[in-house]
Coordinates of C-alpha atoms and ligand atoms in Angstrom, one line a residue:
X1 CA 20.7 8.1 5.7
X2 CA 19.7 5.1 3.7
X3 CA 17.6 1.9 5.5
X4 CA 19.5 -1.2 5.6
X5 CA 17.3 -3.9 4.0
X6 CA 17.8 -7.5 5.2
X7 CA 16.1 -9.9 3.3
X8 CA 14.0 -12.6 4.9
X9 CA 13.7 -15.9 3.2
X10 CA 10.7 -16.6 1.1
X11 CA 7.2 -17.5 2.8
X12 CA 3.7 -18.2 2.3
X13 CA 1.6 -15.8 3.7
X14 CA -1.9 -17.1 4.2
X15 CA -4.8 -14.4 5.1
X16 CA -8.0 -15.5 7.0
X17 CA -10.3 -12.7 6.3
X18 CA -7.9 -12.0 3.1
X19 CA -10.9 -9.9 1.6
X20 CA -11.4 -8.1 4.6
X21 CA -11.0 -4.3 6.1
X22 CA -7.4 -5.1 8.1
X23 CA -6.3 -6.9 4.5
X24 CA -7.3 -4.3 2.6
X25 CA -5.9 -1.3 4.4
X26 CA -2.7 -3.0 6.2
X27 CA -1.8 -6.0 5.5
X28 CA -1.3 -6.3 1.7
X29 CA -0.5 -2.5 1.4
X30 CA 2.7 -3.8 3.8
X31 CA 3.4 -6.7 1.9
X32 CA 3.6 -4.7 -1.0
X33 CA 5.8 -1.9 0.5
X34 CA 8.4 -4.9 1.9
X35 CA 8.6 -6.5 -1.6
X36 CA 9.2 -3.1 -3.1
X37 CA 11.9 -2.3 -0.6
X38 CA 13.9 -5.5 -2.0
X39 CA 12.6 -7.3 1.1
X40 CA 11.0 -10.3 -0.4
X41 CA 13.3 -13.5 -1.7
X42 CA 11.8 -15.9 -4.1
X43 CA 9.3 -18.1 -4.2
X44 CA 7.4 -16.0 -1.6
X45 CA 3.1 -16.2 -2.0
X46 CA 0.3 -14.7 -0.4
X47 CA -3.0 -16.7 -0.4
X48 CA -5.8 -14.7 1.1
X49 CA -9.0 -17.0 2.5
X50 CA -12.3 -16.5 3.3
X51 CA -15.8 -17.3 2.9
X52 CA -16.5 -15.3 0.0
X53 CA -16.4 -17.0 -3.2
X54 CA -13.4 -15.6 -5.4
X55 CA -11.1 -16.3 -7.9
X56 CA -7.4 -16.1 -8.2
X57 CA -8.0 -12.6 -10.4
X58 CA -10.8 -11.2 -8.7
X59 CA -8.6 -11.1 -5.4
X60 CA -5.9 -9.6 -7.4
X61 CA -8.1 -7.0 -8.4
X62 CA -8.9 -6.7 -4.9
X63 CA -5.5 -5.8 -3.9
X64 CA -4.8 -4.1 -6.7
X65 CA -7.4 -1.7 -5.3
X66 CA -6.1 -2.0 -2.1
X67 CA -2.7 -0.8 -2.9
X68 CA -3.9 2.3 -5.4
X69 CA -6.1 3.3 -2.4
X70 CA -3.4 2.6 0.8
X71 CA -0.3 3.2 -1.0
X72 CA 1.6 6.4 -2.5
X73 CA 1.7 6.6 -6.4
X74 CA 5.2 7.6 -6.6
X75 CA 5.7 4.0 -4.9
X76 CA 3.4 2.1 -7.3
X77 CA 5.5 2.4 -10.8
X78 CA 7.2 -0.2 -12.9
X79 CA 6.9 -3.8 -12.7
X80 CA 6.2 -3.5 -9.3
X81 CA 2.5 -4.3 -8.6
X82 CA 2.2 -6.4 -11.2
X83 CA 5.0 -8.6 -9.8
X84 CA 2.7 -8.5 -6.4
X85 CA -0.3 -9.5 -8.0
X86 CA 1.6 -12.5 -9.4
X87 CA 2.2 -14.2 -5.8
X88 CA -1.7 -14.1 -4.9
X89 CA -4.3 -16.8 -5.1
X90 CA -6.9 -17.1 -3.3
X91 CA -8.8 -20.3 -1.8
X92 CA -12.8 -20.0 -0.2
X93 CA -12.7 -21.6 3.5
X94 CA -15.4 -22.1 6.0
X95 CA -14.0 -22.1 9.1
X96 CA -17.0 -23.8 11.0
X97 CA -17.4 -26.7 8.7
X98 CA -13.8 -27.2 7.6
X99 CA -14.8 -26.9 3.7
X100 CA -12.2 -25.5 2.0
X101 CA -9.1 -26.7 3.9
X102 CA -8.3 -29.3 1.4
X103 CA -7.9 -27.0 -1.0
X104 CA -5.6 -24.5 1.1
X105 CA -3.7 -27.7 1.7
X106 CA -3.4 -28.3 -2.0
X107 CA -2.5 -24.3 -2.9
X108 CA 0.0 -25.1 -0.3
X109 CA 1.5 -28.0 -2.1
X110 CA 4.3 -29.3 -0.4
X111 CA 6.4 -25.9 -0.2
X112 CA 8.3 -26.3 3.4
X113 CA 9.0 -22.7 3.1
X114 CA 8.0 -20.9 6.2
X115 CA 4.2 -20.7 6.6
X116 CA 2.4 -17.8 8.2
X117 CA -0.9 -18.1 9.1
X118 CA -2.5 -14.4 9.8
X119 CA -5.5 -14.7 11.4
X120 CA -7.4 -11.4 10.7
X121 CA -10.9 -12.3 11.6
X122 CA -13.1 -12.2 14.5
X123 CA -11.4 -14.3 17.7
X124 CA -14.3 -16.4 17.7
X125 CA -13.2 -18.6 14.7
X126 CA -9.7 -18.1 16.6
X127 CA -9.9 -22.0 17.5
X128 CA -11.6 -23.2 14.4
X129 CA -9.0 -22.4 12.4
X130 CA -6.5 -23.8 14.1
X131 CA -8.3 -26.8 14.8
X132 CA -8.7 -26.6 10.7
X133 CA -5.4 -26.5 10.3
X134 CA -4.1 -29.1 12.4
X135 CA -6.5 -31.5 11.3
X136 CA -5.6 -30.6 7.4
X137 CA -1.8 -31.5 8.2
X138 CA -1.3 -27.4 6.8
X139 CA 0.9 -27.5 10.5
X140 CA 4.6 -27.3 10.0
X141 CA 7.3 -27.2 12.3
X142 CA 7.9 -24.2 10.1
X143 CA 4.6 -22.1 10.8
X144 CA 3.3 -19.2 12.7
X145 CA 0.5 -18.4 13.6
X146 CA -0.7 -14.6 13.7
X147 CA -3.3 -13.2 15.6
X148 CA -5.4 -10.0 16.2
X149 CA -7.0 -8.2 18.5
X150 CA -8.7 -8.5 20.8
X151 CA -8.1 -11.5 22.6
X152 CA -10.9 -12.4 25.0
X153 CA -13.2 -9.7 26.7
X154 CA -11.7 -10.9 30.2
X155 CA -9.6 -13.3 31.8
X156 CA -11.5 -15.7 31.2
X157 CA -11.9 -15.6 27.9
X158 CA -8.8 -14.5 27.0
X159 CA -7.4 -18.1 28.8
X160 CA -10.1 -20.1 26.5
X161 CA -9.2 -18.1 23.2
X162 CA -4.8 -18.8 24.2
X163 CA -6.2 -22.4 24.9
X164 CA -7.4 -22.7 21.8
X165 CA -4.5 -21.7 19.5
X166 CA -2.1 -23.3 22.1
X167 CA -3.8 -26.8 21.8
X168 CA -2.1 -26.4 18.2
X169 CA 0.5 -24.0 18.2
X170 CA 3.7 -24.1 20.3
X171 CA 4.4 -20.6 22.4
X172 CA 7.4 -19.9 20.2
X173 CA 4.8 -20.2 17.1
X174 CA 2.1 -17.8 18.4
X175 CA 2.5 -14.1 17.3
X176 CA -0.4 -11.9 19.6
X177 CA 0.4 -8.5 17.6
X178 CA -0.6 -5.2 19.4
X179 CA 0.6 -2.7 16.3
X180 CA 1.4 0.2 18.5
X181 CA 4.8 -2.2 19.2
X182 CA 5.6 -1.7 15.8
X183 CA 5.3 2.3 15.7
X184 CA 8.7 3.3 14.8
X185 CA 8.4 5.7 17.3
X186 CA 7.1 3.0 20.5
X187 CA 10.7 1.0 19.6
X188 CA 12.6 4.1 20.3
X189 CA 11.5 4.4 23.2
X190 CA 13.7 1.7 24.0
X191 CA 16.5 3.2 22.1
X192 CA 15.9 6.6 24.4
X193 CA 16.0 4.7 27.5
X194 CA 18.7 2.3 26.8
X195 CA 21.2 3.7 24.1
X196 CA 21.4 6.6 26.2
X197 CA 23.7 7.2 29.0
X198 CA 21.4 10.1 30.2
X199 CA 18.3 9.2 30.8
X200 CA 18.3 5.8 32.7
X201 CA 19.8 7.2 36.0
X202 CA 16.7 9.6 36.2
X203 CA 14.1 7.2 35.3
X204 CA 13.0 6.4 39.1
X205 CA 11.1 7.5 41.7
X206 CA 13.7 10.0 43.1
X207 CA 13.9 12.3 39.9
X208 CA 10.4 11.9 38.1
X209 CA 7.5 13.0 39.1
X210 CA 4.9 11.3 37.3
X211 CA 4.2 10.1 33.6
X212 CA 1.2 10.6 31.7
X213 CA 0.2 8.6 28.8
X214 CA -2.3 10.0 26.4
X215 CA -3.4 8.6 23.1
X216 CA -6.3 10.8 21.5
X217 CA -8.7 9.9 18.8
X218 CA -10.7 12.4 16.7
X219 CA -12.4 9.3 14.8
X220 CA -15.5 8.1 16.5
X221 CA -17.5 4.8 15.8
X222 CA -16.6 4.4 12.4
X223 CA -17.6 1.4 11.0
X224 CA -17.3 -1.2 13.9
X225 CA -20.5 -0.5 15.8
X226 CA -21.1 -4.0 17.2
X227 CA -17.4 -4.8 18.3
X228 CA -17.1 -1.3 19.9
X229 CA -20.3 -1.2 21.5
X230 CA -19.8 -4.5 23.1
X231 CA -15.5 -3.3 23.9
X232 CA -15.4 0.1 25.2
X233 CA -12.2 1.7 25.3
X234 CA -11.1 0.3 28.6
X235 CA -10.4 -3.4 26.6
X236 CA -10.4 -1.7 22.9
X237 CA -7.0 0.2 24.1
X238 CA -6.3 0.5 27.7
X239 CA -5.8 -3.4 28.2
X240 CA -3.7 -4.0 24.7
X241 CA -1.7 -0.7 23.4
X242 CA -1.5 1.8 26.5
X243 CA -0.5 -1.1 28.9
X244 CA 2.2 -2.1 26.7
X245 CA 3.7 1.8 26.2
X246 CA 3.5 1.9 30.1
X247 CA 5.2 -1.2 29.3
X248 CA 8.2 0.0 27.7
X249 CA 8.2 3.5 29.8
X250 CA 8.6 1.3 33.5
X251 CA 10.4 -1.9 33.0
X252 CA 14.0 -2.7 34.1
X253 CA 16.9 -3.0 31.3
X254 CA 16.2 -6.5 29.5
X255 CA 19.5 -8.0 29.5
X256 CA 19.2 -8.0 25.7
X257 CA 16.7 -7.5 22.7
X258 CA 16.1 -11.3 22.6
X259 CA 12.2 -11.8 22.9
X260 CA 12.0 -13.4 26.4
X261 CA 14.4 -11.3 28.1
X262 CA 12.2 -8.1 27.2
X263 CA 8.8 -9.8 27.6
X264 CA 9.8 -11.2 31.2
X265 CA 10.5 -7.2 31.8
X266 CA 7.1 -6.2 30.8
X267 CA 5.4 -9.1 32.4
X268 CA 7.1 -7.8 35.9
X269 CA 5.6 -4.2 35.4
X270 CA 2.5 -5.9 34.6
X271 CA 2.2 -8.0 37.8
X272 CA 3.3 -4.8 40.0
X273 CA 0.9 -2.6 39.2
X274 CA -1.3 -2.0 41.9
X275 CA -5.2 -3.3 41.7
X276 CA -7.8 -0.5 41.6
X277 CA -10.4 -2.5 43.9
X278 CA -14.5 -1.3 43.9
X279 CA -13.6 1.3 46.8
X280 CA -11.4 3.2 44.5
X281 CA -12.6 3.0 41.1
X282 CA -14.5 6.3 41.2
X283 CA -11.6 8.2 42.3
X284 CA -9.0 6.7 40.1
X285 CA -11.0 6.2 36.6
X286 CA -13.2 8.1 34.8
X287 CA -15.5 7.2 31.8
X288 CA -16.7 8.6 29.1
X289 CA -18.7 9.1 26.2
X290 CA -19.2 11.4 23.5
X291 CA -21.9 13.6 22.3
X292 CA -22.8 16.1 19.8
X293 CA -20.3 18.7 19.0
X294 CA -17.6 19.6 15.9
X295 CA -14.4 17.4 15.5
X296 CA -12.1 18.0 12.4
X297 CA -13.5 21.2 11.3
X298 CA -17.1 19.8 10.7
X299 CA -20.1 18.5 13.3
X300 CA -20.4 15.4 14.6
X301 CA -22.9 13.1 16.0
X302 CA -23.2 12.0 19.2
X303 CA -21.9 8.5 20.5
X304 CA -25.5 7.5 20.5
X305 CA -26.8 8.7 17.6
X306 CA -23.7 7.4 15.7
X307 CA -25.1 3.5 17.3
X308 CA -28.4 4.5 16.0
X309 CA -30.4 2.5 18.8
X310 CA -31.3 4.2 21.4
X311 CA -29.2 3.1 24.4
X312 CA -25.5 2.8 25.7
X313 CA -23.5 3.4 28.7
X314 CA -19.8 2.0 26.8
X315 CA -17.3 4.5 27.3
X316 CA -15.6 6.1 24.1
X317 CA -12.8 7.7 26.8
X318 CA -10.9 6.5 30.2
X319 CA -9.0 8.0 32.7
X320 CA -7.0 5.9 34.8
X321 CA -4.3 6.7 37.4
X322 CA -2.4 3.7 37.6
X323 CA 0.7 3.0 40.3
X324 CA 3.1 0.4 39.8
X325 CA 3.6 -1.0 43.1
X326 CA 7.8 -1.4 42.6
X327 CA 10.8 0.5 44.3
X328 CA 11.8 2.1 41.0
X329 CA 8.2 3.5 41.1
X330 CA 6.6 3.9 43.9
X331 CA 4.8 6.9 44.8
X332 CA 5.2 7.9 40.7
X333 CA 1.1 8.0 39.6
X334 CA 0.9 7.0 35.7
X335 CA -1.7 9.0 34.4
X336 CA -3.1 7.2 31.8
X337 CA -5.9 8.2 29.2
X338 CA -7.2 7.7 25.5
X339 CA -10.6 8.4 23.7
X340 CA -12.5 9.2 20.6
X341 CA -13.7 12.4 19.1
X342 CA -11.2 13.8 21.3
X343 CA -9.7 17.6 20.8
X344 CA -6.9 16.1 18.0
X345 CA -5.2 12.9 17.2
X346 CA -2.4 13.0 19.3
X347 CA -0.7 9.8 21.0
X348 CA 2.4 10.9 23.3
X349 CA 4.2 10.1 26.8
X350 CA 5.3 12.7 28.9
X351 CA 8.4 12.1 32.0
X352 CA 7.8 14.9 34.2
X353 CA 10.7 15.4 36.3
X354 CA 11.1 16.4 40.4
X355 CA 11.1 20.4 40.6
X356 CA 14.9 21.5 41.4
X357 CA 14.8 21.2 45.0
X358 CA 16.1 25.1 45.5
X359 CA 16.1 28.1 43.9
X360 CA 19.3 30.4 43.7
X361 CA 17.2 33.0 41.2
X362 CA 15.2 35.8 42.6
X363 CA 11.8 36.7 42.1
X364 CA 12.1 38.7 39.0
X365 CA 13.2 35.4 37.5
X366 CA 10.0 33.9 37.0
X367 CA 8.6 30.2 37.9
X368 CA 11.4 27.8 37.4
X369 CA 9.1 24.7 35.3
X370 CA 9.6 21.3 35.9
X371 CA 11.5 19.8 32.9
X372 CA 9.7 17.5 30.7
X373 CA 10.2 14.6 28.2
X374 CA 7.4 14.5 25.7
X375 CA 8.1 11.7 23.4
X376 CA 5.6 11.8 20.7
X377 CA 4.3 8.8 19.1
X378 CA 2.0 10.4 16.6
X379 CA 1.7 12.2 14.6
X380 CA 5.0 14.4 14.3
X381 CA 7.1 11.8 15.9
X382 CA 9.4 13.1 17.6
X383 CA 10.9 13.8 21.2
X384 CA 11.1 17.5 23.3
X385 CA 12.9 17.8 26.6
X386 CA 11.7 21.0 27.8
X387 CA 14.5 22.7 29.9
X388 CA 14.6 26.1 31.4
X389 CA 17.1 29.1 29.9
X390 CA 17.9 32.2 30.9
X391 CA 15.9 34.4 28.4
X392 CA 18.4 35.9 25.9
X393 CA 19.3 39.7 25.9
X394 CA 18.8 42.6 29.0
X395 CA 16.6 42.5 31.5
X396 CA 18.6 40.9 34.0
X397 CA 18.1 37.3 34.9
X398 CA 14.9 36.1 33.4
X399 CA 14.3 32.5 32.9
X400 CA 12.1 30.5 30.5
X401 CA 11.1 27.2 29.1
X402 CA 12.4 25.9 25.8
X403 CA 12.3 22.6 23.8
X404 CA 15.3 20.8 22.5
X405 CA 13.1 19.3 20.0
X406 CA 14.1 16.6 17.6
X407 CA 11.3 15.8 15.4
X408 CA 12.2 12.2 13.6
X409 CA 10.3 13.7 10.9
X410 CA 12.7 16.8 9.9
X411 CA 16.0 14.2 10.5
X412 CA 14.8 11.4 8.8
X413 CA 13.7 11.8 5.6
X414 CA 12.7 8.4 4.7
X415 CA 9.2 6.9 4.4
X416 CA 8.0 6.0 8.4
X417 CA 7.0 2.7 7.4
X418 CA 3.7 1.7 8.8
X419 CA 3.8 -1.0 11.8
X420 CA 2.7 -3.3 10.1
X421 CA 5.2 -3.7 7.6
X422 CA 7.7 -4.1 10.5
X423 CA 5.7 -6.5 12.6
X424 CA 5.0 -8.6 9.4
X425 CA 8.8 -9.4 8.8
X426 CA 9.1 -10.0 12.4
X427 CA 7.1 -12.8 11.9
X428 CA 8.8 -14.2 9.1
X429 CA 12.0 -14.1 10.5
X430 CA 10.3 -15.5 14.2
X431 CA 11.5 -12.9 16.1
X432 CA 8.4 -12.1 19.0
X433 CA 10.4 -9.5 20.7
X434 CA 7.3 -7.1 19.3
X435 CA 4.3 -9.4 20.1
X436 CA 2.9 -10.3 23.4
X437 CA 3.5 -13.8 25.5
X438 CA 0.4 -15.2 26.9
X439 CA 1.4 -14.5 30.1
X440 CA 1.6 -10.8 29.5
X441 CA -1.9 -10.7 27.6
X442 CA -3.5 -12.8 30.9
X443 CA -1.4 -10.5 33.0
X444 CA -2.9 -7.4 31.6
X445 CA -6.7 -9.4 31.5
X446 CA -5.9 -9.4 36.0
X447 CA -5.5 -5.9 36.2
X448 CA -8.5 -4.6 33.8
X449 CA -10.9 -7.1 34.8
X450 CA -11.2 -5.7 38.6
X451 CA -11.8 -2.3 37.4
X452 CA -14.5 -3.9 34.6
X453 CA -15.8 -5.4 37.7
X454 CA -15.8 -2.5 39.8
X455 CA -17.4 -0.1 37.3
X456 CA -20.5 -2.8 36.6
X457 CA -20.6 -3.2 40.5
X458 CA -21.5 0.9 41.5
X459 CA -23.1 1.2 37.6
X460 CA -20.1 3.7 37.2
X461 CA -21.8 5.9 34.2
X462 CA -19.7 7.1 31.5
X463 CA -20.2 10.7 31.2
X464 CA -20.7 13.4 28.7
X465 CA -18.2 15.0 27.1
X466 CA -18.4 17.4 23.7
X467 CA -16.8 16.0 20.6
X468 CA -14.2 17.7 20.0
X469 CA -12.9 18.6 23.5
X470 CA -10.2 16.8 25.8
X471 CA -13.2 14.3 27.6
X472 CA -15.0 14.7 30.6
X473 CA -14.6 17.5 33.3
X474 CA -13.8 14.4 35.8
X475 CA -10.4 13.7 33.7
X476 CA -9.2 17.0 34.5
X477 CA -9.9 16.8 38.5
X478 CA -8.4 13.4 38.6
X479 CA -5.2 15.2 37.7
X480 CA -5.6 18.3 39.2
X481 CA -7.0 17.0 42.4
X482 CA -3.2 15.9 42.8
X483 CA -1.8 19.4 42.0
X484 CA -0.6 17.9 38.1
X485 CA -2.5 19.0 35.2
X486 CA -2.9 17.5 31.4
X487 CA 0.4 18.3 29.7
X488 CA -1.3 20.6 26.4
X489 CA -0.2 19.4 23.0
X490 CA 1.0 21.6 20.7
Ligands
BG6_1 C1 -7.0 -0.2 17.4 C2 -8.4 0.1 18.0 O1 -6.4 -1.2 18.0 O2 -6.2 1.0 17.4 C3 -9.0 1.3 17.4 O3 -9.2 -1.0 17.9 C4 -8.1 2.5 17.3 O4 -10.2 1.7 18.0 C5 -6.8 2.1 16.7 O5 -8.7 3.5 16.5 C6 -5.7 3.2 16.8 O6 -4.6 2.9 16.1 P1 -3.7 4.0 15.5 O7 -2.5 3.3 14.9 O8 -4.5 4.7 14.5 O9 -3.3 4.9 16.6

């Protein structure tokens, strides 16, 4: 099966923090793959900005590094990079003191191509630049304005950062990316629940049982030691990427693909879900942290250690049962869960169904399992809906559990193109079905923030667990204690 390619018209991309980590591994790596899939048209240019003094070649040697390090040789032959390396310049702003901003504006030139403005660098210069921009004239009723993760560390914050960009920026300009949208695997989702005849019908509170969410690290601080420390897992992931698969897994059909019609869906689920208040917190979350132990084959340091300064009670793991206070589910716990230095790298949802509501088989049979959808987001994309067979050959009438297993991998054998390559073009073309509304990033900020609160309140600690292993013993019992248990991944 071959890709249809649409072309998008040409652009100026312009990078804050163009020299930067995100840059280096995503974001021009991406560029590069959609220009060498035939997606560019001409004059297209990418201007990467930052502090750093550079020239026009010594970025290009920056992403030419960038691309022999984050993309496939086989991919990197012929013309191809150089051509790449041909659309970059690169201009030296401050953001804080506006020097610089004439110069983007004269790299700019009067080009009214469409303008993107990807803002990878740390939300705090968020309103700067925009401010920057605006008072440059570098706003056209043609740009769009891109921007990262994380957006605020509350409600609060999160309503100053939105106020910031949207003092400049209409709604319909603002692109809030959260990447896991742009897994191939988190869009079919949507194809599994709404190009299907099968599934919908089920997908309520009489026929499922309960959904689990997990997405499991086996990285641990890396590099990011102050923004983690300061995070924690509940805001690094729970708030942005597993509220947004729960997202996709619990909202009513949008009436079509058209960026409002699916983000007033989400934003419904998002309001419904019911608040875990300060009486409930300890029951219905659980933190974590790591410590000491093996992860990929090799030992590992402990959470602490890894900080290197003594102290910390941020949580590298959270359990959470969520309920989503709605008629389609009500009474269907979302067990919800994610952490670092975790058993392996695994991010998947799993639809457990009712039990049949009688048996016909006799004892000899064998337990009759619940069937499961596991939809897996990574790695090994694919989906599996267990079901139960009668277990060939003699022996009368034994039954077992098999997988109807479609791995995306083995059927498609295309490249999985990384997010951001697709989120990118999005942008381009100004389509936000795959970024987030202000409302649905504030909406998410009303449901974290109580359990923030609540944790602070009773100094909830996060507790041991092993690198290496599944997280704390308390994430298991807030499962079990319900009679469910961790679906194991294979
Ligand atoms: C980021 C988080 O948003 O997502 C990281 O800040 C995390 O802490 C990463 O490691 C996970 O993304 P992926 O695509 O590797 O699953």
């Amino acid at each position: 099966m071959t890709s249809q390619i649409i072309p998008v018209e040409p652009f100026d991309f312009i990078v804050f923090g163009g020299t930067g980590d995100l840059a280096e591994r995503k974001l021009l790596p991406s560029l590069y793959h959609r220009q060498h899939a035939g997606q560019f048209s001409e004059p297209t240019r990418i201007i990467g900005a930052s502090r750093s003094k550079m020239s026009d070649d010594e970025f290009r040697a920056f992403a030419r590094k960038a691309i022999a390090e984050h993309v496939k040789p086989e991919d990197t032959v012929g013309e191809q990079v150089e051509r790449f390396l041909a659309r970059l310049s690169y201009v030296s702003v401050d953001a804080k003191t506006g020097e610089g901003f004439s110069r983007l504006k004269k790299a700019i030139g009067s080009n009214e191509a469409i303008r993107v403005f990807y803002l990878a660098v740390a939300p705090a210069l968020f309103g700067d630049i925009a401010g920057n921009l605006q008072e440059h004239g570098l706003v056209s009723p043609n740009s769009r304005i891109v921007v990262e993760k994380p957006i605020g560390r509350d409600l609060e914050s999160a309503r100053a950062l939105n106020d910031q960009i949207g003092a400049v920026f209409d709604e319909q300009q603002i692109f809030r990316i959260d990447h896991y949208l742009g897994k191939e695997t988190v869009q079919n989702l949507m194809a599994l629940r709404f190009a299907n005849a099968l599934y919908e019908p089920l997908w309520n509170s009489a026929h499922i049982d309960h959904v689990q969410i997990t997405v499991a690290e086996t990285v641990g601080l890396e590099d990011r030691v102050t923004y983690y420390d300061k995070a924690g897992a509940l805001r690094d992931m729970v708030q942005n990427h597993i509220l947004q698969l729960l997202c996709l897994v619990a909202m009513e059909a949008p009436g079509s693909m058209e960026a409002d019609s699916v983000r007033d869906e989400k934003l419904k689920v998002l309001r419904s879900l019911k608040r875990v208040n300060g009486a409930e917190a300890p029951r219905s979350t659980v933190r974590g942290q790591y410590r000491a132990g093996a992860s990929s084959g090799g030992a590992v340091k402990g959470y602490i250690e890894e900080l290197g300064n003594g102290q910390s009670n941020t949580e590298t793991f959270v359990a959470i049962k969520a309920e989503i206070a709605n008629w389609r589910w009500a009474g269907v716990p979302f067990y919800l869960r994610t952490g670092k230095r975790l058993a392996s790298r695994v991010s998947e949802i799993v639809i457990e169904f009712k039990p049949i509501p009688h048996s016909i088989f006799d004892e000899n049979a064998g337990n009759i399992s619940a069937n499961q959808l596991v939809i897996r987001l990574q790695p090994d994309e694919g989906v599996k809906q267990w079901i139960m067979i009668k277990d060939p050959g003699p022996g009368g009438m034994r039954l077992r559990q098999i997988a109807l297993d479609m791995s995306f991998a083995e059927s498609f054998q295309e490249r999985n193109p990384d997010a951001y390559e697709r989120l990118i073009m999005d942008v381009v073309r100004g389509n936000q079905t795959l970024f987030m509304r202000r409302d649905e990033v504030e909406a998410a900020w009303k449901w974290i923030d109580p359990i923030l609160g609540a944790w602070e309140d009773s100094r909830q600690e996060a507790q041991g667990y092993t690198a290496g292993t599944w997280g704390p013993s308390a994430s298991i019992a807030l499962i079990e204690r319900d009679g469910r248990t961790w679906h194991e991944s294979d």
